[in-house]
Amino acid sequence: METRDPSTLLPGRCAQNPENIFTTGKHDYTFIKAFFTQKMGDTLEFNDIHTEVKGSWNDGRLRFSKQSVVYKSHKTGKVDSIPAPELSAAQWRRVCLGHGIKLATSSGHVYRYDGFKDTDFEKLSSFFKVNYKVELAEKDMCVKGWNWGTAKFTGSLLSFDVSDSPVFEIPLTSVSQCATGKNEVTVEFHQNDDAEVSLMEVRFYVPPNTGDDGSDPVEAFAQNVLSKADVIQATGDAVCIFKELQCLTPRGRYDIRIYPSFLHLHGKTFDYKIPYTTVLRLFLLPHKDQRQMFFVISLDPPIKQGQTRYHFLILLFSKDEDLSLALNMSEDEVEKRFEGKLSKNMSGPLYEIVSRVMKALVNRKITVPGNFQGHSGSQCITCAYKASSGLLYPLERGFIYVHKPPVHLRFEEISCVNFARGTTTTRSFDFEIETKQNNQYTFSNIEREEYGKLFDFVNAKKLNIKNRGFKEGMKGAEGYSDSDEDQHDAYLERMKEEGKIREEGDGSDDSEGDSDESFNPGEEDDDVPEEYDSNASVSDSEEDGDSEDEAKKKKPEKKPKKVVKEKKERKPRKEKKVKDAGAPKRPMSAYMLWLNGNRERIKSENPGISVTEISKKAGEMWKQLGKDRKEEWDKKAEEAKKQYEKAMKEYRESGGGAAAASNTKEKKKKGGKVEAKRKSGGGDKERKKEGGNESFKSKEFISSEESSSESDRDRGSKRKASDDDDDEEEAASTPASSEEESGSD
């Protein structure tokens, strides 16, 4: 029988014709099976594997290959890699999350991963034997409940054993402090904000017997703990010191002292010590003004100041600031420790030197912006997050926003993105990012010109765009300005629906309002024209001047000196609608019915949400609601409308609407009478004030008062004539009165 190598034969045949993998004869089935068995045997991959980090479980993905063991955390994205030659021991044991595996390296590090199934043991055991030459041994935990045993130190792990079976294990990297007593050792732990319940400390009782060398067992126990514990001790001189660096988060100016194992920030008020093991990533980002640079250090766990947590350390540098630096080490030590990454004497821009030193000590890559270029040519976008303006940087594997508060979002933790219209103007839009943990980040007030560049970037990174179909139709500026018409506005629909109901429900009131048409105060004709009225009569002198003015008005360049002001007509007063308290209540729209039915659910899903945020959230949920669900609520709204019309009809037939209308009509009539009476009364009072008793006024005097268009010359002559007539009448009337008196006597 002929033997063939499946790894060389099958891939070629599949490459030439991929359909052969399903259409070949049964003789090739052996080669297909052998090929996939060989490829699948190279690596093993497991999802939902957990590891303990300072009292909190972090899930991630674990992959075993011939070269290494790689674990990537879903929460932070941090990658732990264990080279295959360094693996020295492996244990399989039963733990709280199913089954777990414990790996030990030749350098003394211990790694623990939990979340395996019982059926994975055989697969892992055979893989370890073939690829790592290490036997996966089964180890049982002690569950007797005894509290007296032996403490064993294995690398960075403290194991408390009873009868050679471990009861519990303590990673010494989680220890923050170790204190000793008479026969007692107290071990304190770092606190993790993600853990609901935290272990504060553990106390060990050490018997008072001396060792063979006469040493104190309590001190020996404490030294073993401190040698591997994550306790920062500033021993020795700093490698270098940077003076008065501007720090945005936490805010202030700090002296940064670089030690071999940690970073020390010394300010006027606060001091921070940051171990290099807590540094996740380094970012070097250019400012939009092209004159400054941001250097961002991502931390996990964050540094603390009271109740405030700082997950990012942000430094701001000017590009024009230079520095010459000499490391506090010999050239041989620098070459041996940093392997050419640093030199003893360095000079250049300050931001470059700081980033080079941090990269060499932390042993992390520095992330810079990728190929994205905005509308203005910069590598960032100006926007606002939580009412604070900042810069959003699209990176090759995520987004980062600086600076208040800083936000870093990796593509692998993003569920979808959304392009939303601006809340205040169409000149801007909002960019919303929703993560797989159901957290939403909204970057608002982005200029409309940035839309095309950002959309192309997101589309190229193959991120899920929630409103892709809608946004592709508005890539141009014109399409964006008309985008408001395409989106569903729940508030506008509700107002339209309520307006229709008002028109239908208040149809009877329109006929009853016709009686008020005769009462229009602004359209009344006054008997006496006023002085500046356009319809007022003019005097003879003014008529003579008008003919000359008409000739002058023909010339367009000259304007008349006197401007005649027209009297503005008074608008009729708006009638205040009287609400009928006994009338049936108007029905709600489909959106309002849906909102009342889902308000409590929105509150429970978003604890602490405000009233305005509930309305905004409800509007977004209503937009995403399917047509079938909306039709159900539309039917309910239609039924409520029919019930309202039926109840309104019965209410009108019973006389409810007529009574309200009659009350309104009476009020209108009463108001009209009061207004007419006020006008007539006011005119009489004015006449009495001006002339006293009307019987003592001559005809000429009255006519001179009523006429507002006579000239001053005519008025003066008429008044003089009226005075002469009055004297004659008084002279004629005096004898008559005397005769009457004498006759009476």
CSV table of N, CA, C and O in Angstrom, one decimal, residues 75-164:
chain,number,residue,atom,x,y,z
A,75,LYS,N,-10.7,41.7,30.3
A,75,LYS,CA,-11.0,43.0,30.9
A,75,LYS,C,-9.9,44.0,30.5
A,75,LYS,O,-10.2,45.1,30.1
A,76,THR,N,-8.6,43.7,30.7
A,76,THR,CA,-7.6,44.7,30.5
A,76,THR,C,-6.9,44.5,29.1
A,76,THR,O,-6.2,45.4,28.7
A,77,GLY,N,-7.0,43.3,28.5
A,77,GLY,CA,-6.2,43.0,27.3
A,77,GLY,C,-4.8,42.7,27.5
A,77,GLY,O,-4.0,42.6,26.6
A,78,LYS,N,-4.4,42.5,28.8
A,78,LYS,CA,-3.0,42.2,29.1
A,78,LYS,C,-2.7,40.7,28.7
A,78,LYS,O,-3.5,39.8,28.9
A,79,VAL,N,-1.5,40.5,28.2
A,79,VAL,CA,-1.1,39.2,27.7
A,79,VAL,C,0.0,38.7,28.5
A,79,VAL,O,1.0,39.3,28.7
A,80,ASP,N,-0.2,37.5,29.1
A,80,ASP,CA,0.9,36.7,29.8
A,80,ASP,C,1.4,35.6,29.0
A,80,ASP,O,0.6,34.7,28.6
A,81,SER,N,2.6,35.6,28.7
A,81,SER,CA,3.2,34.5,27.9
A,81,SER,C,4.3,33.7,28.7
A,81,SER,O,5.2,34.3,29.3
A,82,ILE,N,4.2,32.4,28.6
A,82,ILE,CA,5.1,31.5,29.3
A,82,ILE,C,5.8,30.7,28.2
A,82,ILE,O,5.2,29.9,27.6
A,83,PRO,N,7.1,30.9,28.0
A,83,PRO,CA,7.8,30.0,27.0
A,83,PRO,C,7.8,28.6,27.4
A,83,PRO,O,7.9,28.2,28.6
A,84,ALA,N,7.6,27.7,26.5
A,84,ALA,CA,7.5,26.3,26.7
A,84,ALA,C,8.7,25.7,27.4
A,84,ALA,O,8.6,24.9,28.3
A,85,PRO,N,10.0,26.1,27.1
A,85,PRO,CA,11.1,25.5,27.7
A,85,PRO,C,11.2,25.9,29.2
A,85,PRO,O,11.9,25.2,30.0
A,86,GLU,N,10.5,26.9,29.7
A,86,GLU,CA,10.6,27.3,31.1
A,86,GLU,C,9.6,26.5,32.0
A,86,GLU,O,9.7,26.6,33.2
A,87,LEU,N,8.6,25.8,31.4
A,87,LEU,CA,7.7,25.0,32.2
A,87,LEU,C,8.4,23.9,32.9
A,87,LEU,O,9.1,23.1,32.3
A,88,SER,N,8.2,23.8,34.2
A,88,SER,CA,8.9,22.8,35.0
A,88,SER,C,7.9,21.8,35.7
A,88,SER,O,8.3,20.6,35.9
A,89,ALA,N,6.7,22.2,36.0
A,89,ALA,CA,5.7,21.4,36.6
A,89,ALA,C,4.3,21.8,36.3
A,89,ALA,O,4.1,23.0,36.0
A,90,ALA,N,3.4,20.9,36.3
A,90,ALA,CA,2.0,21.2,36.1
A,90,ALA,C,1.1,20.3,36.9
A,90,ALA,O,1.4,19.1,37.1
A,91,GLN,N,0.0,20.9,37.5
A,91,GLN,CA,-0.9,20.1,38.4
A,91,GLN,C,-2.3,20.4,37.9
A,91,GLN,O,-2.7,21.5,37.5
A,92,TRP,N,-3.1,19.3,38.0
A,92,TRP,CA,-4.6,19.4,37.7
A,92,TRP,C,-5.3,19.1,39.1
A,92,TRP,O,-5.0,18.2,39.8
A,93,ARG,N,-6.2,20.0,39.4
A,93,ARG,CA,-6.9,19.9,40.7
A,93,ARG,C,-8.3,20.5,40.6
A,93,ARG,O,-8.7,21.2,39.7
A,94,ARG,N,-9.1,20.0,41.6
A,94,ARG,CA,-10.5,20.5,41.7
A,94,ARG,C,-10.6,21.8,42.4
A,94,ARG,O,-10.1,21.9,43.6
A,95,VAL,N,-11.2,22.8,41.8
A,95,VAL,CA,-11.3,24.1,42.5
A,95,VAL,C,-12.8,24.5,42.5
A,95,VAL,O,-13.7,23.8,42.0
A,96,CYS,N,-13.0,25.8,42.9
A,96,CYS,CA,-14.4,26.2,43.0
A,96,CYS,C,-15.1,26.4,41.7
A,96,CYS,O,-16.3,26.3,41.6
A,97,LEU,N,-14.3,26.8,40.7
A,97,LEU,CA,-14.9,27.0,39.3
A,97,LEU,C,-14.6,25.8,38.5
A,97,LEU,O,-14.1,25.9,37.3
A,98,GLY,N,-15.0,24.6,38.9
A,98,GLY,CA,-14.8,23.4,38.1
A,98,GLY,C,-13.4,22.8,38.4
A,98,GLY,O,-13.1,22.4,39.5
A,99,HIS,N,-12.5,22.8,37.4
A,99,HIS,CA,-11.2,22.3,37.5
A,99,HIS,C,-10.2,23.4,37.1
A,99,HIS,O,-10.5,24.2,36.3
A,100,GLY,N,-9.0,23.3,37.7
A,100,GLY,CA,-8.0,24.3,37.4
A,100,GLY,C,-6.6,23.6,37.1
A,100,GLY,O,-6.4,22.4,37.4
A,101,ILE,N,-5.7,24.4,36.6
A,101,ILE,CA,-4.4,24.0,36.3
A,101,ILE,C,-3.4,24.9,36.9
A,101,ILE,O,-3.6,26.2,36.9
A,102,LYS,N,-2.3,24.4,37.5
A,102,LYS,CA,-1.3,25.2,38.1
A,102,LYS,C,0.0,24.9,37.4
A,102,LYS,O,0.4,23.8,37.4
A,103,LEU,N,0.6,26.0,36.9
A,103,LEU,CA,1.9,25.9,36.2
A,103,LEU,C,3.0,26.5,36.9
A,103,LEU,O,2.8,27.7,37.4
A,104,ALA,N,4.1,25.9,37.0
A,104,ALA,CA,5.3,26.4,37.7
A,104,ALA,C,6.5,26.5,36.7
A,104,ALA,O,6.6,25.6,35.8
A,105,THR,N,7.3,27.6,36.7
A,105,THR,CA,8.4,27.8,35.8
A,105,THR,C,9.7,27.6,36.5
A,105,THR,O,9.8,27.6,37.8
A,106,SER,N,10.7,27.5,35.7
A,106,SER,CA,12.1,27.3,36.3
A,106,SER,C,12.6,28.6,37.0
A,106,SER,O,13.4,28.6,37.8
A,107,SER,N,12.0,29.8,36.6
A,107,SER,CA,12.4,31.0,37.2
A,107,SER,C,11.7,31.3,38.6
A,107,SER,O,11.9,32.3,39.2
A,108,GLY,N,10.8,30.4,39.0
A,108,GLY,CA,10.1,30.6,40.3
A,108,GLY,C,8.7,31.1,40.2
A,108,GLY,O,8.1,31.3,41.3
A,109,HIS,N,8.2,31.5,39.1
A,109,HIS,CA,6.9,32.0,38.9
A,109,HIS,C,5.8,30.9,38.9
A,109,HIS,O,6.1,29.8,38.4
A,110,VAL,N,4.6,31.2,39.5
A,110,VAL,CA,3.5,30.2,39.5
A,110,VAL,C,2.3,30.9,38.9
A,110,VAL,O,2.0,32.0,39.2
A,111,TYR,N,1.7,30.2,38.0
A,111,TYR,CA,0.5,30.7,37.3
A,111,TYR,C,-0.7,29.7,37.5
A,111,TYR,O,-0.5,28.4,37.4
A,112,ARG,N,-1.9,30.2,37.8
A,112,ARG,CA,-3.0,29.4,38.1
A,112,ARG,C,-4.2,29.8,37.2
A,112,ARG,O,-4.5,31.0,37.1
A,113,TYR,N,-4.8,28.9,36.5
A,113,TYR,CA,-5.9,29.1,35.6
A,113,TYR,C,-7.0,28.1,35.9
A,113,TYR,O,-6.8,26.9,36.0
A,114,ASP,N,-8.2,28.7,36.1
A,114,ASP,CA,-9.4,27.9,36.5
A,114,ASP,C,-10.5,28.0,35.5
A,114,ASP,O,-10.5,29.0,34.7
A,115,GLY,N,-11.4,27.0,35.5
A,115,GLY,CA,-12.6,27.1,34.6
A,115,GLY,C,-12.6,26.0,33.6
A,115,GLY,O,-13.3,26.0,32.6
A,116,PHE,N,-11.8,24.9,33.8
A,116,PHE,CA,-11.7,23.8,32.8
A,116,PHE,C,-12.9,22.8,33.2
A,116,PHE,O,-13.4,22.8,34.3
A,117,LYS,N,-13.2,22.0,32.2
A,117,LYS,CA,-14.2,20.9,32.4
A,117,LYS,C,-13.4,19.6,32.8
A,117,LYS,O,-12.2,19.4,32.5
A,118,ASP,N,-14.2,18.7,33.3
A,118,ASP,CA,-13.6,17.4,33.7
A,118,ASP,C,-13.1,16.6,32.5
A,118,ASP,O,-12.1,15.9,32.6
A,119,THR,N,-13.7,16.8,31.4
A,119,THR,CA,-13.3,16.1,30.1
A,119,THR,C,-12.1,16.6,29.5
A,119,THR,O,-11.6,16.0,28.6
A,120,ASP,N,-11.6,17.8,30.0
A,120,ASP,CA,-10.4,18.4,29.4
A,120,ASP,C,-9.1,17.8,29.9
A,120,ASP,O,-8.0,18.1,29.3
A,121,PHE,N,-9.2,17.0,30.9
A,121,PHE,CA,-8.0,16.4,31.5
A,121,PHE,C,-7.2,15.6,30.6
A,121,PHE,O,-5.9,15.7,30.4
A,122,GLU,N,-7.8,14.6,29.9
A,122,GLU,CA,-7.1,13.7,29.0
A,122,GLU,C,-6.5,14.4,27.9
A,122,GLU,O,-5.3,14.2,27.5
A,123,LYS,N,-7.2,15.4,27.3
A,123,LYS,CA,-6.7,16.2,26.2
A,123,LYS,C,-5.4,17.0,26.6
A,123,LYS,O,-4.4,17.0,25.9
A,124,LEU,N,-5.5,17.6,27.8
A,124,LEU,CA,-4.3,18.4,28.2
A,124,LEU,C,-3.2,17.5,28.6
A,124,LEU,O,-2.0,17.9,28.4
A,125,SER,N,-3.5,16.4,29.3
A,125,SER,CA,-2.4,15.5,29.7
A,125,SER,C,-1.6,15.0,28.5
A,125,SER,O,-0.3,15.0,28.6
A,126,SER,N,-2.2,14.5,27.5
A,126,SER,CA,-1.5,14.0,26.3
A,126,SER,C,-0.8,15.2,25.6
A,126,SER,O,0.3,15.0,25.1
A,127,PHE,N,-1.3,16.4,25.6
A,127,PHE,CA,-0.7,17.5,24.9
A,127,PHE,C,0.6,17.9,25.7
A,127,PHE,O,1.6,18.2,25.1
A,128,PHE,N,0.5,17.9,27.0
A,128,PHE,CA,1.7,18.2,27.8
A,128,PHE,C,2.8,17.2,27.6
A,128,PHE,O,4.0,17.6,27.6
A,129,LYS,N,2.5,15.9,27.6
A,129,LYS,CA,3.5,14.9,27.4
A,129,LYS,C,4.2,15.0,26.0
A,129,LYS,O,5.4,14.9,25.9
A,130,VAL,N,3.4,15.3,25.0
A,130,VAL,CA,4.0,15.3,23.6
A,130,VAL,C,4.8,16.6,23.4
A,130,VAL,O,5.9,16.5,22.9
A,131,ASN,N,4.3,17.8,23.8
A,131,ASN,CA,4.9,19.0,23.4
A,131,ASN,C,5.8,19.6,24.5
A,131,ASN,O,6.8,20.3,24.2
A,132,TYR,N,5.5,19.4,25.8
A,132,TYR,CA,6.3,20.1,26.8
A,132,TYR,C,7.1,19.1,27.6
A,132,TYR,O,7.9,19.5,28.5
A,133,LYS,N,6.9,17.8,27.4
A,133,LYS,CA,7.6,16.7,28.1
A,133,LYS,C,7.4,16.9,29.6
A,133,LYS,O,8.3,16.6,30.4
A,134,VAL,N,6.2,17.3,30.0
A,134,VAL,CA,5.9,17.5,31.4
A,134,VAL,C,4.6,16.7,31.7
A,134,VAL,O,3.7,16.7,30.9
A,135,GLU,N,4.6,16.0,32.8
A,135,GLU,CA,3.5,15.2,33.2
A,135,GLU,C,2.5,16.1,34.0
A,135,GLU,O,2.8,16.8,34.9
A,136,LEU,N,1.2,16.0,33.6
A,136,LEU,CA,0.1,16.8,34.3
A,136,LEU,C,-0.4,15.9,35.4
A,136,LEU,O,-1.1,15.0,35.2
A,137,ALA,N,0.1,16.2,36.7
A,137,ALA,CA,-0.2,15.4,37.8
A,137,ALA,C,-1.5,15.9,38.5
A,137,ALA,O,-1.8,17.1,38.5
A,138,GLU,N,-2.3,14.9,39.0
A,138,GLU,CA,-3.5,15.3,39.7
A,138,GLU,C,-3.2,15.5,41.2
A,138,GLU,O,-2.5,14.7,41.8
A,139,LYS,N,-3.8,16.6,41.7
A,139,LYS,CA,-3.5,16.9,43.1
A,139,LYS,C,-4.8,17.2,43.8
A,139,LYS,O,-5.6,18.1,43.3
A,140,ASP,N,-5.1,16.6,44.9
A,140,ASP,CA,-6.3,16.8,45.7
A,140,ASP,C,-6.1,17.9,46.7
A,140,ASP,O,-5.0,18.0,47.4
A,141,MET,N,-7.1,18.7,47.0
A,141,MET,CA,-7.0,19.7,48.0
A,141,MET,C,-7.5,19.1,49.3
A,141,MET,O,-8.3,18.2,49.4
A,142,CYS,N,-7.0,19.7,50.4
A,142,CYS,CA,-7.4,19.2,51.8
A,142,CYS,C,-8.7,19.9,52.2
A,142,CYS,O,-8.7,21.2,52.2
A,143,VAL,N,-9.7,19.2,52.6
A,143,VAL,CA,-11.0,19.8,53.0
A,143,VAL,C,-11.4,19.3,54.4
A,143,VAL,O,-12.6,19.3,54.7
A,144,LYS,N,-10.4,19.0,55.2
A,144,LYS,CA,-10.7,18.5,56.6
A,144,LYS,C,-11.1,19.6,57.5
A,144,LYS,O,-11.8,19.4,58.5
A,145,GLY,N,-10.7,20.9,57.2
A,145,GLY,CA,-11.1,22.0,58.0
A,145,GLY,C,-10.1,22.2,59.2
A,145,GLY,O,-10.4,23.0,60.1
A,146,TRP,N,-8.9,21.6,59.2
A,146,TRP,CA,-8.0,21.8,60.2
A,146,TRP,C,-7.3,23.2,60.0
A,146,TRP,O,-7.1,23.7,58.9
A,147,ASN,N,-6.9,23.8,61.1
A,147,ASN,CA,-6.2,25.1,61.1
A,147,ASN,C,-4.7,25.0,61.6
A,147,ASN,O,-4.1,26.0,61.9
A,148,TRP,N,-4.2,23.8,61.6
A,148,TRP,CA,-2.8,23.6,62.1
A,148,TRP,C,-2.1,22.8,61.0
A,148,TRP,O,-2.5,21.7,60.6
A,149,GLY,N,-1.1,23.4,60.4
A,149,GLY,CA,-0.4,22.7,59.3
A,149,GLY,C,1.0,23.3,59.1
A,149,GLY,O,1.6,23.9,60.0
A,150,THR,N,1.5,23.2,57.9
A,150,THR,CA,2.9,23.6,57.5
A,150,THR,C,2.8,24.6,56.4
A,150,THR,O,2.1,24.5,55.5
A,151,ALA,N,3.6,25.7,56.6
A,151,ALA,CA,3.7,26.8,55.6
A,151,ALA,C,4.9,26.5,54.7
A,151,ALA,O,6.0,26.4,55.2
A,152,LYS,N,4.6,26.4,53.4
A,152,LYS,CA,5.7,26.1,52.4
A,152,LYS,C,5.8,27.3,51.4
A,152,LYS,O,4.7,27.8,50.9
A,153,PHE,N,7.0,27.8,51.2
A,153,PHE,CA,7.2,28.9,50.2
A,153,PHE,C,7.8,28.3,49.0
A,153,PHE,O,8.9,27.7,48.9
A,154,THR,N,7.0,28.4,47.9
A,154,THR,CA,7.4,27.9,46.6
A,154,THR,C,7.4,29.0,45.6
A,154,THR,O,6.3,29.4,45.1
A,155,GLY,N,8.6,29.6,45.3
A,155,GLY,CA,8.6,30.7,44.4
A,155,GLY,C,7.9,31.9,45.0
A,155,GLY,O,8.1,32.3,46.2
A,156,SER,N,6.9,32.5,44.3
A,156,SER,CA,6.1,33.6,44.8
A,156,SER,C,4.7,33.1,45.4
A,156,SER,O,3.8,33.9,45.4
A,157,LEU,N,4.7,31.9,45.9
A,157,LEU,CA,3.5,31.3,46.4
A,157,LEU,C,3.7,30.8,47.8
A,157,LEU,O,4.7,30.1,48.0
A,158,LEU,N,2.8,31.1,48.7
A,158,LEU,CA,2.8,30.6,50.0
A,158,LEU,C,1.6,29.6,50.1
A,158,LEU,O,0.5,29.9,50.0
A,159,SER,N,2.0,28.3,50.4
A,159,SER,CA,1.0,27.2,50.5
A,159,SER,C,0.9,26.7,51.9
A,159,SER,O,1.9,26.5,52.6
A,160,PHE,N,-0.3,26.6,52.4
A,160,PHE,CA,-0.6,26.1,53.8
A,160,PHE,C,-1.1,24.7,53.6
A,160,PHE,O,-2.2,24.5,53.1
A,161,ASP,N,-0.3,23.7,54.0
A,161,ASP,CA,-0.6,22.3,53.8
A,161,ASP,C,-0.9,21.6,55.1
A,161,ASP,O,-0.4,21.9,56.1
A,162,VAL,N,-1.8,20.6,54.9
A,162,VAL,CA,-2.2,19.7,56.0
A,162,VAL,C,-2.1,18.3,55.4
A,162,VAL,O,-2.8,17.9,54.5
A,163,SER,N,-1.1,17.5,56.0
A,163,SER,CA,-0.9,16.1,55.5
A,163,SER,C,-0.5,16.1,54.1
A,163,SER,O,-1.0,15.3,53.2
A,164,ASP,N,0.4,17.0,53.7
A,164,ASP,CA,0.9,17.2,52.3
A,164,ASP,C,-0.2,17.5,51.3
A,164,ASP,O,0.1,17.3,50.1
